Amino acid sequence: MALLLLNIFGMLHGQDMLGHYLKEAAEHNPGLKASYNAYMAELEKIPQAGAFPDPEIGFGYFIQPVETRVGPQQLRISASQMLPWFGMPGAREDLMTEKAKASREALEEAMSELAYEVKVAYYNLYLTERSIDITRENVEILNTLRKLALNRLETGTASAVDVLRVEIEISDLENQLVDLMELKISQQVEFNNLLNVDPEREVLLPDELSIPDVAFESIAIRDSIRQGNHAIKRLDFLEQALLKQEDVAGKSGMPSFSVGIDYIMIGRSEGPLPGSYTSGRDAIIFPKIGVSIPIYRKKYKSMVREAVYMQDAVASQREEKLNRLETLQAKTGREYRDAGRRLPLYRLQAERAEKVIKLLETEYATMGTNFEEILRMERQLLRFRLETEKARADKNAAFAFVNFLLGK
């Protein structure tokens, strides 16, 4: 199992850390193991479905021997084999083969879903870690401003209000830091549980997430989803399985046959009958043929109708699933493009805010004015930097979800 799953995930992500974690999830995630074992169980049903019924062997002993012309019947041994209607074993085998293919697609879907969940949990952890770093940097900047305000207060060129304002900002950010640290712990547990490893194990994160640069064309994606989505392919195989089930139901209403032999052991007569030269001959063999006639046709017609109704139900499920997937694809495509627009915008806004802050700090150092404006711009800069990282994580998450829809 591990080799199969590692090959699939390994092709997607190479040797980066996220790829390493995806491989760990493939090896250890219990839900994925359950899907794999369910698929293997379906494969084992194929030879069972194509096998003939077991032969029957009977044994009979005559407590009161039946006297015949050649001697008393003492023992009867019979063997018979039931033979289904022509093509029935193959039809059953085809049915289970299609069900196994559907189970394989369910396994593939579980792998894709797990990969998506691992990626999103990883991106969330990255965003929280970067938020912690950015917030800490902002606290350090505010502490520097606090020292500057204290110096000016001592020289009488600033008001105590400036010091109180910056201390309020620092306390607020320190409280946000505590919340972010607690969030990181819970997200780390969630991520490690997906990999089924120690919940407290440290997760290695990049300094900066790479940004996917793919232009998704809606029509091309829609066609690819129809062809590659594992949920759609599973329903396709289920529909094929139901066609085979209809065939099996039709053949179930046909006669079945049995062939066999009876072996009778003959003893010697106490007083040989006149003209009997075969008294005590060991056995007599009787070949026999039987036919099982399905008289109650209502049952078999109902089995065929059941398969037909289920085909219609699966076809409707497939149509409904396609509609849902197209809705999700449109929504995710919009989120991907929106994150792509936000990323350069907030980068630029952060650069502008930094320039404004430098100018305001220079004015404050020389003239002692605009301290409140410095604090306001610091808040703006913090927001722009956090929004930049959020846009980066959002774009990666949207990219991951589109790949999930595509069955990757």
Short mmCIF file of C-alpha atoms in Angstrom, two decimals:
data_model
loop_
_atom_site.label_atom_id
_atom_site.label_comp_id
_atom_site.label_asym_id
_atom_site.label_seq_id
_atom_site.Cartn_x
_atom_site.Cartn_y
_atom_site.Cartn_z
CA MET A 1 0.00 0.00 0.00
CA ALA A 2 2.71 2.47 1.02
CA LEU A 3 4.54 2.12 -2.30
CA LEU A 4 1.36 2.84 -4.28
CA LEU A 5 0.53 5.96 -2.25
CA LEU A 6 4.10 7.26 -2.13
CA ASN A 7 4.39 7.10 -5.90
CA ILE A 8 1.24 9.18 -6.31
CA PHE A 9 2.20 11.86 -3.79
CA GLY A 10 5.89 11.83 -4.74
CA MET A 11 5.13 12.81 -8.33
CA LEU A 12 3.22 15.86 -7.11
CA HIS A 13 5.66 17.55 -4.78
CA GLY A 14 9.23 16.31 -5.23
CA GLN A 15 11.53 16.77 -2.26
CA ASP A 16 10.20 19.91 -0.55
CA MET A 17 9.01 19.79 3.06
CA LEU A 18 5.36 19.82 2.17
CA GLY A 19 5.99 16.86 -0.14
CA HIS A 20 7.70 15.06 2.75
CA TYR A 21 4.66 15.63 4.97
CA LEU A 22 2.34 14.43 2.22
CA LYS A 23 4.33 11.20 2.03
CA GLU A 24 4.06 10.78 5.78
CA ALA A 25 0.31 11.23 5.57
CA ALA A 26 0.16 8.63 2.81
CA GLU A 27 2.02 6.15 4.98
CA HIS A 28 0.31 6.74 8.32
CA ASN A 29 -3.14 8.29 7.93
CA PRO A 30 -5.67 5.71 9.25
CA GLY A 31 -8.53 6.95 7.09
CA LEU A 32 -6.45 6.38 3.98
CA LYS A 33 -5.50 2.91 5.18
CA ALA A 34 -9.19 2.15 5.66
CA SER A 35 -9.95 3.19 2.06
CA TYR A 36 -7.05 1.09 0.79
CA ASN A 37 -8.20 -2.01 2.67
CA ALA A 38 -11.75 -1.50 1.42
CA TYR A 39 -10.39 -1.46 -2.13
CA MET A 40 -8.34 -4.62 -1.56
CA ALA A 41 -11.44 -6.32 -0.12
CA GLU A 42 -13.37 -5.46 -3.30
CA LEU A 43 -10.61 -7.04 -5.40
CA GLU A 44 -10.95 -10.27 -3.43
CA LYS A 45 -14.63 -10.47 -4.38
CA ILE A 46 -13.82 -10.88 -8.09
CA PRO A 47 -12.58 -14.51 -7.94
CA GLN A 48 -15.40 -15.34 -5.53
CA ALA A 49 -18.01 -14.06 -7.98
CA GLY A 50 -16.62 -16.08 -10.91
CA ALA A 51 -16.40 -19.38 -9.02
CA PHE A 52 -18.86 -22.24 -9.49
CA PRO A 53 -20.90 -23.45 -6.51
CA ASP A 54 -19.16 -26.08 -4.43
CA PRO A 55 -19.90 -29.67 -5.46
CA GLU A 56 -22.14 -31.71 -3.17
CA ILE A 57 -21.30 -35.21 -1.94
CA GLY A 58 -23.87 -37.42 -0.21
CA PHE A 59 -23.55 -40.64 1.75
CA GLY A 60 -26.33 -43.10 2.60
CA TYR A 61 -26.28 -46.38 4.48
CA PHE A 62 -29.17 -48.83 4.21
CA ILE A 63 -30.02 -49.90 7.75
CA GLN A 64 -32.43 -52.38 6.26
CA PRO A 65 -30.72 -53.51 3.03
CA VAL A 66 -32.88 -53.42 -0.07
CA GLU A 67 -32.78 -56.80 -1.74
CA THR A 68 -32.34 -56.76 -5.51
CA ARG A 69 -31.81 -59.38 -8.13
CA VAL A 70 -28.05 -59.10 -7.80
CA GLY A 71 -27.94 -58.74 -4.05
CA PRO A 72 -28.79 -56.36 -1.18
CA GLN A 73 -28.07 -52.60 -1.52
CA GLN A 74 -25.83 -51.65 1.39
CA LEU A 75 -24.36 -48.20 0.69
CA ARG A 76 -25.03 -45.24 -1.59
CA ILE A 77 -22.53 -42.47 -2.40
CA SER A 78 -23.60 -39.54 -4.62
CA ALA A 79 -21.76 -36.52 -6.06
CA SER A 80 -23.29 -33.60 -7.95
CA GLN A 81 -22.23 -30.22 -9.36
CA MET A 82 -24.56 -27.28 -9.93
CA LEU A 83 -23.93 -25.42 -13.21
CA PRO A 84 -25.34 -21.88 -13.56
CA TRP A 85 -26.78 -20.54 -16.79
CA PHE A 86 -24.33 -19.90 -19.61
CA GLY A 87 -22.24 -16.78 -18.95
CA MET A 88 -23.44 -16.27 -15.38
CA PRO A 89 -20.01 -16.68 -13.68
CA GLY A 90 -18.44 -14.25 -16.14
CA ALA A 91 -21.28 -11.76 -15.66
CA ARG A 92 -20.87 -11.87 -11.88
CA GLU A 93 -17.12 -11.43 -12.25
CA ASP A 94 -17.63 -8.41 -14.53
CA LEU A 95 -20.01 -6.92 -11.94
CA MET A 96 -17.47 -7.22 -9.14
CA THR A 97 -14.69 -5.89 -11.40
CA GLU A 98 -16.64 -2.68 -12.04
CA LYS A 99 -17.37 -2.35 -8.31
CA ALA A 100 -13.65 -2.76 -7.60
CA LYS A 101 -12.88 0.01 -10.10
CA ALA A 102 -15.37 2.25 -8.30
CA SER A 103 -13.67 1.40 -5.01
CA ARG A 104 -10.31 2.28 -6.55
CA GLU A 105 -11.65 5.72 -7.47
CA ALA A 106 -12.91 6.12 -3.90
CA LEU A 107 -9.35 5.39 -2.75
CA GLU A 108 -7.95 7.93 -5.22
CA GLU A 109 -10.49 10.49 -4.03
CA ALA A 110 -9.50 9.85 -0.40
CA MET A 111 -5.85 10.39 -1.33
CA SER A 112 -6.64 13.64 -3.14
CA GLU A 113 -8.79 14.86 -0.25
CA LEU A 114 -6.10 14.02 2.30
CA ALA A 115 -3.47 15.81 0.21
CA TYR A 116 -5.70 18.89 0.07
CA GLU A 117 -6.36 18.83 3.83
CA VAL A 118 -2.64 18.50 4.59
CA LYS A 119 -1.81 21.40 2.27
CA VAL A 120 -4.46 23.71 3.74
CA ALA A 121 -3.42 22.86 7.31
CA TYR A 122 0.20 23.56 6.30
CA TYR A 123 -0.70 26.93 4.75
CA ASN A 124 -2.73 27.88 7.84
CA LEU A 125 0.23 27.05 10.05
CA TYR A 126 2.50 29.11 7.81
CA LEU A 127 0.13 32.10 8.00
CA THR A 128 -0.05 31.88 11.80
CA GLU A 129 3.74 31.58 12.10
CA ARG A 130 4.31 34.58 9.83
CA SER A 131 1.65 36.55 11.73
CA ILE A 132 3.53 35.85 14.96
CA ASP A 133 6.81 37.01 13.42
CA ILE A 134 5.30 40.17 11.93
CA THR A 135 3.48 41.04 15.16
CA ARG A 136 6.67 40.57 17.19
CA GLU A 137 8.55 42.84 14.81
CA ASN A 138 5.83 45.43 15.20
CA VAL A 139 6.07 45.20 18.99
CA GLU A 140 9.82 45.83 18.74
CA ILE A 141 9.21 48.88 16.55
CA LEU A 142 6.67 50.24 19.03
CA ASN A 143 9.10 49.67 21.90
CA THR A 144 11.62 51.77 19.99
CA LEU A 145 8.96 54.48 19.57
CA ARG A 146 8.20 54.26 23.28
CA LYS A 147 11.85 54.90 24.13
CA LEU A 148 11.87 57.85 21.75
CA ALA A 149 8.71 59.25 23.36
CA LEU A 150 10.20 58.78 26.85
CA ASN A 151 13.34 60.63 25.81
CA ARG A 152 11.35 63.55 24.48
CA LEU A 153 9.17 63.49 27.59
CA GLU A 154 12.29 63.84 29.76
CA THR A 155 13.45 66.80 27.71
CA GLY A 156 9.99 68.33 27.92
CA THR A 157 9.39 68.27 24.17
CA ALA A 158 6.64 65.65 24.25
CA SER A 159 3.52 64.85 26.22
CA ALA A 160 2.98 61.84 28.50
CA VAL A 161 0.01 61.09 26.30
CA ASP A 162 2.40 59.89 23.58
CA VAL A 163 3.95 57.36 25.96
CA LEU A 164 0.54 56.10 27.08
CA ARG A 165 -0.69 55.77 23.51
CA VAL A 166 2.26 53.65 22.45
CA GLU A 167 1.96 51.49 25.57
CA ILE A 168 -1.70 50.85 24.74
CA GLU A 169 -0.67 49.72 21.26
CA ILE A 170 2.05 47.44 22.66
CA SER A 171 -0.33 45.80 25.16
CA ASP A 172 -2.88 45.21 22.43
CA LEU A 173 -0.30 43.54 20.18
CA GLU A 174 1.07 41.43 23.03
CA ASN A 175 -2.45 40.12 23.65
CA GLN A 176 -2.75 39.31 19.93
CA LEU A 177 0.55 37.44 20.17
CA VAL A 178 -0.79 35.23 22.95
CA ASP A 179 -3.87 34.41 20.83
CA LEU A 180 -1.68 33.61 17.82
CA MET A 181 0.58 31.33 19.88
CA GLU A 182 -2.43 29.38 21.16
CA LEU A 183 -3.81 29.18 17.63
CA LYS A 184 -0.49 27.81 16.40
CA ILE A 185 -0.56 25.04 19.02
CA SER A 186 -4.05 23.92 18.00
CA GLN A 187 -3.19 24.09 14.29
CA GLN A 188 -0.04 22.06 14.90
CA VAL A 189 -2.08 19.34 16.61
CA GLU A 190 -4.54 19.33 13.71
CA PHE A 191 -1.74 19.04 11.16
CA ASN A 192 0.12 16.26 12.97
CA ASN A 193 -3.09 14.30 13.47
CA LEU A 194 -3.59 14.27 9.70
CA LEU A 195 -0.16 12.61 9.49
CA ASN A 196 -0.97 10.37 12.49
CA VAL A 197 2.25 11.36 14.27
CA ASP A 198 3.05 12.92 17.65
CA PRO A 199 0.62 15.87 18.04
CA GLU A 200 3.31 18.01 19.67
CA ARG A 201 5.94 17.43 16.98
CA GLU A 202 7.31 20.67 15.52
CA VAL A 203 6.26 21.40 11.96
CA LEU A 204 8.99 22.81 9.72
CA LEU A 205 7.77 25.78 7.70
CA PRO A 206 9.37 27.82 4.89
CA ASP A 207 10.43 31.42 5.38
CA GLU A 208 8.15 32.31 2.48
CA LEU A 209 5.53 30.35 0.60
CA SER A 210 6.08 30.01 -3.11
CA ILE A 211 3.33 31.59 -5.18
CA PRO A 212 1.61 29.44 -7.82
CA ASP A 213 1.53 31.22 -11.16
CA VAL A 214 -1.05 29.37 -13.22
CA ALA A 215 -3.80 31.00 -15.25
CA PHE A 216 -6.90 28.84 -14.85
CA GLU A 217 -9.21 28.84 -17.84
CA SER A 218 -12.75 28.10 -16.67
CA ILE A 219 -13.80 26.07 -19.71
CA ALA A 220 -10.61 24.01 -19.75
CA ILE A 221 -10.90 23.32 -16.01
CA ARG A 222 -14.56 22.35 -16.37
CA ASP A 223 -13.68 19.81 -19.04
CA SER A 224 -10.76 18.49 -16.98
CA ILE A 225 -12.99 18.08 -13.93
CA ARG A 226 -15.47 16.04 -15.96
CA GLN A 227 -12.65 13.76 -17.09
CA GLY A 228 -10.42 13.58 -14.02
CA ASN A 229 -12.48 14.11 -10.87
CA HIS A 230 -12.43 10.87 -8.87
CA ALA A 231 -15.97 11.27 -7.53
CA ILE A 232 -17.30 11.52 -11.11
CA LYS A 233 -15.20 8.56 -12.25
CA ARG A 234 -16.44 6.51 -9.29
CA LEU A 235 -20.04 7.20 -10.29
CA ASP A 236 -19.18 6.24 -13.89
CA PHE A 237 -17.90 2.86 -12.71
CA LEU A 238 -20.92 2.42 -10.44
CA GLU A 239 -23.17 3.00 -13.43
CA GLN A 240 -21.25 0.36 -15.37
CA ALA A 241 -21.55 -1.98 -12.40
CA LEU A 242 -25.30 -1.52 -12.37
CA LEU A 243 -25.46 -2.40 -16.08
CA LYS A 244 -23.63 -5.61 -15.20
CA GLN A 245 -26.01 -6.12 -12.28
CA GLU A 246 -28.93 -5.88 -14.69
CA ASP A 247 -27.29 -8.57 -16.82
CA VAL A 248 -26.75 -10.77 -13.76
CA ALA A 249 -30.38 -10.26 -12.69
CA GLY A 250 -31.57 -11.32 -16.16
CA LYS A 251 -29.41 -14.46 -16.11
CA SER A 252 -30.60 -15.28 -12.57
CA GLY A 253 -34.05 -15.90 -14.06
CA MET A 254 -32.70 -18.60 -16.40
CA PRO A 255 -32.54 -22.33 -15.55
CA SER A 256 -29.51 -23.84 -13.88
CA PHE A 257 -28.33 -27.41 -14.23
CA SER A 258 -26.79 -30.09 -12.10
CA VAL A 259 -24.85 -33.18 -13.14
CA GLY A 260 -23.79 -36.03 -10.92
CA ILE A 261 -23.48 -39.73 -10.29
CA ASP A 262 -24.77 -42.24 -7.74
CA TYR A 263 -22.53 -45.07 -6.63
CA ILE A 264 -24.33 -48.02 -4.96
CA MET A 265 -22.49 -50.78 -3.16
CA ILE A 266 -24.10 -54.24 -3.51
CA GLY A 267 -23.59 -57.11 -1.09
CA ARG A 268 -23.88 -60.87 -1.79
CA SER A 269 -27.18 -62.60 -1.41
CA GLU A 270 -27.37 -65.29 1.25
CA GLY A 271 -29.06 -67.50 -1.28
CA PRO A 272 -28.26 -66.64 -4.87
CA LEU A 273 -31.27 -66.17 -7.02
CA PRO A 274 -31.69 -68.53 -9.95
CA GLY A 275 -29.94 -67.22 -13.02
CA SER A 276 -27.99 -64.51 -11.10
CA TYR A 277 -24.29 -64.56 -11.97
CA THR A 278 -23.58 -61.02 -10.66
CA SER A 279 -24.50 -61.47 -7.02
CA GLY A 280 -22.22 -59.34 -4.82
CA ARG A 281 -20.77 -57.27 -7.65
CA ASP A 282 -19.26 -54.25 -5.94
CA ALA A 283 -21.29 -51.35 -7.29
CA ILE A 284 -23.73 -49.88 -9.75
CA ILE A 285 -23.19 -46.31 -11.08
CA PHE A 286 -26.10 -44.15 -12.20
CA PRO A 287 -25.34 -40.84 -13.99
CA LYS A 288 -27.94 -38.12 -13.34
CA ILE A 289 -28.85 -34.66 -14.64
CA GLY A 290 -31.06 -32.10 -12.92
CA VAL A 291 -32.60 -28.76 -13.93
CA SER A 292 -33.57 -25.92 -11.58
CA ILE A 293 -36.44 -24.02 -13.17
CA PRO A 294 -37.09 -20.48 -11.86
CA ILE A 295 -40.87 -20.57 -11.81
CA TYR A 296 -41.47 -17.46 -9.71
CA ARG A 297 -40.68 -14.89 -12.38
CA LYS A 298 -41.88 -11.90 -10.40
CA LYS A 299 -38.78 -11.95 -8.22
CA TYR A 300 -36.37 -11.91 -11.16
CA LYS A 301 -38.25 -9.17 -13.01
CA SER A 302 -38.12 -7.10 -9.85
CA MET A 303 -34.33 -7.62 -9.65
CA VAL A 304 -33.94 -6.29 -13.20
CA ARG A 305 -36.13 -3.25 -12.48
CA GLU A 306 -34.13 -2.55 -9.33
CA ALA A 307 -30.90 -2.40 -11.35
CA VAL A 308 -32.52 -0.07 -13.91
CA TYR A 309 -33.81 2.29 -11.20
CA MET A 310 -30.39 2.36 -9.57
CA GLN A 311 -28.82 3.26 -12.93
CA ASP A 312 -31.15 6.23 -13.20
CA ALA A 313 -30.36 7.22 -9.61
CA VAL A 314 -26.59 7.11 -10.22
CA ALA A 315 -26.98 9.11 -13.46
CA SER A 316 -28.86 11.80 -11.51
CA GLN A 317 -26.22 11.77 -8.77
CA ARG A 318 -23.54 12.24 -11.41
CA GLU A 319 -25.37 15.23 -12.91
CA GLU A 320 -25.89 16.76 -9.46
CA LYS A 321 -22.22 16.19 -8.57
CA LEU A 322 -21.08 17.87 -11.78
CA ASN A 323 -23.24 20.90 -11.03
CA ARG A 324 -21.78 21.15 -7.53
CA LEU A 325 -18.23 20.76 -8.81
CA GLU A 326 -18.73 23.46 -11.42
CA THR A 327 -20.09 25.79 -8.72
CA LEU A 328 -17.08 25.05 -6.51
CA GLN A 329 -14.72 25.52 -9.46
CA ALA A 330 -16.19 28.94 -10.25
CA LYS A 331 -16.02 30.01 -6.58
CA THR A 332 -12.45 28.75 -6.13
CA GLY A 333 -11.30 30.32 -9.38
CA ARG A 334 -12.61 33.67 -8.19
CA GLU A 335 -10.81 33.23 -4.85
CA TYR A 336 -7.58 32.32 -6.65
CA ARG A 337 -7.73 35.40 -8.87
CA ASP A 338 -8.75 37.61 -5.95
CA ALA A 339 -5.74 36.44 -3.90
CA GLY A 340 -3.55 37.07 -6.92
CA ARG A 341 -4.80 40.68 -7.10
CA ARG A 342 -4.49 41.29 -3.37
CA LEU A 343 -0.91 40.05 -3.14
CA PRO A 344 0.81 42.82 -5.18
CA LEU A 345 -1.63 45.43 -3.86
CA TYR A 346 -0.78 44.85 -0.20
CA ARG A 347 2.93 44.57 -0.98
CA LEU A 348 2.80 48.01 -2.57
CA GLN A 349 0.68 49.42 0.26
CA ALA A 350 3.19 48.10 2.82
CA GLU A 351 6.07 49.78 0.95
CA ARG A 352 4.16 53.08 0.87
CA ALA A 353 3.31 52.83 4.57
CA GLU A 354 6.97 52.26 5.45
CA LYS A 355 7.97 55.40 3.54
CA VAL A 356 5.29 57.46 5.27
CA ILE A 357 6.38 56.16 8.69
CA LYS A 358 10.01 57.13 8.05
CA LEU A 359 8.95 60.66 7.12
CA LEU A 360 6.70 60.93 10.17
CA GLU A 361 9.42 59.61 12.49
CA THR A 362 11.83 62.22 11.15
CA GLU A 363 9.28 64.97 11.84
CA TYR A 364 8.64 63.65 15.33
CA ALA A 365 12.35 63.42 16.13
CA THR A 366 12.91 67.03 15.10
CA MET A 367 9.63 68.76 15.93
CA GLY A 368 7.74 66.34 18.20
CA THR A 369 4.60 66.31 16.04
CA ASN A 370 2.37 63.67 14.41
CA PHE A 371 3.05 60.92 16.99
CA GLU A 372 -0.57 59.75 16.80
CA GLU A 373 -0.25 59.57 13.02
CA ILE A 374 2.87 57.41 13.41
CA LEU A 375 0.90 54.94 15.53
CA ARG A 376 -1.96 54.91 13.03
CA MET A 377 0.42 54.20 10.15
CA GLU A 378 2.12 51.46 12.17
CA ARG A 379 -1.27 49.79 12.54
CA GLN A 380 -1.80 50.16 8.80
CA LEU A 381 1.62 48.69 8.04
CA LEU A 382 0.92 45.72 10.31
CA ARG A 383 -2.38 45.10 8.53
CA PHE A 384 -0.82 45.36 5.07
CA ARG A 385 1.95 42.90 5.96
CA LEU A 386 -0.51 40.43 7.48
CA GLU A 387 -2.83 40.77 4.50
CA THR A 388 0.09 40.10 2.14
CA GLU A 389 0.82 36.78 3.86
CA LYS A 390 -2.89 35.93 3.98
CA ALA A 391 -3.19 36.54 0.24
CA ARG A 392 -0.17 34.29 -0.31
CA ALA A 393 -1.71 31.48 1.77
CA ASP A 394 -5.16 31.98 0.19
CA LYS A 395 -3.77 31.69 -3.31
CA ASN A 396 -1.96 28.46 -2.45
CA ALA A 397 -5.09 27.05 -0.78
CA ALA A 398 -7.26 27.90 -3.79
CA PHE A 399 -4.67 26.33 -6.10
CA ALA A 400 -4.69 23.17 -3.94
CA PHE A 401 -8.49 22.96 -4.05
CA VAL A 402 -8.62 23.31 -7.83
CA ASN A 403 -6.12 20.46 -8.07
CA PHE A 404 -8.35 18.42 -5.75
CA LEU A 405 -11.32 19.05 -8.05
CA LEU A 406 -9.17 17.93 -10.96
CA GLY A 407 -8.38 14.68 -9.18
CA LYS A 408 -4.71 15.47 -8.55
#
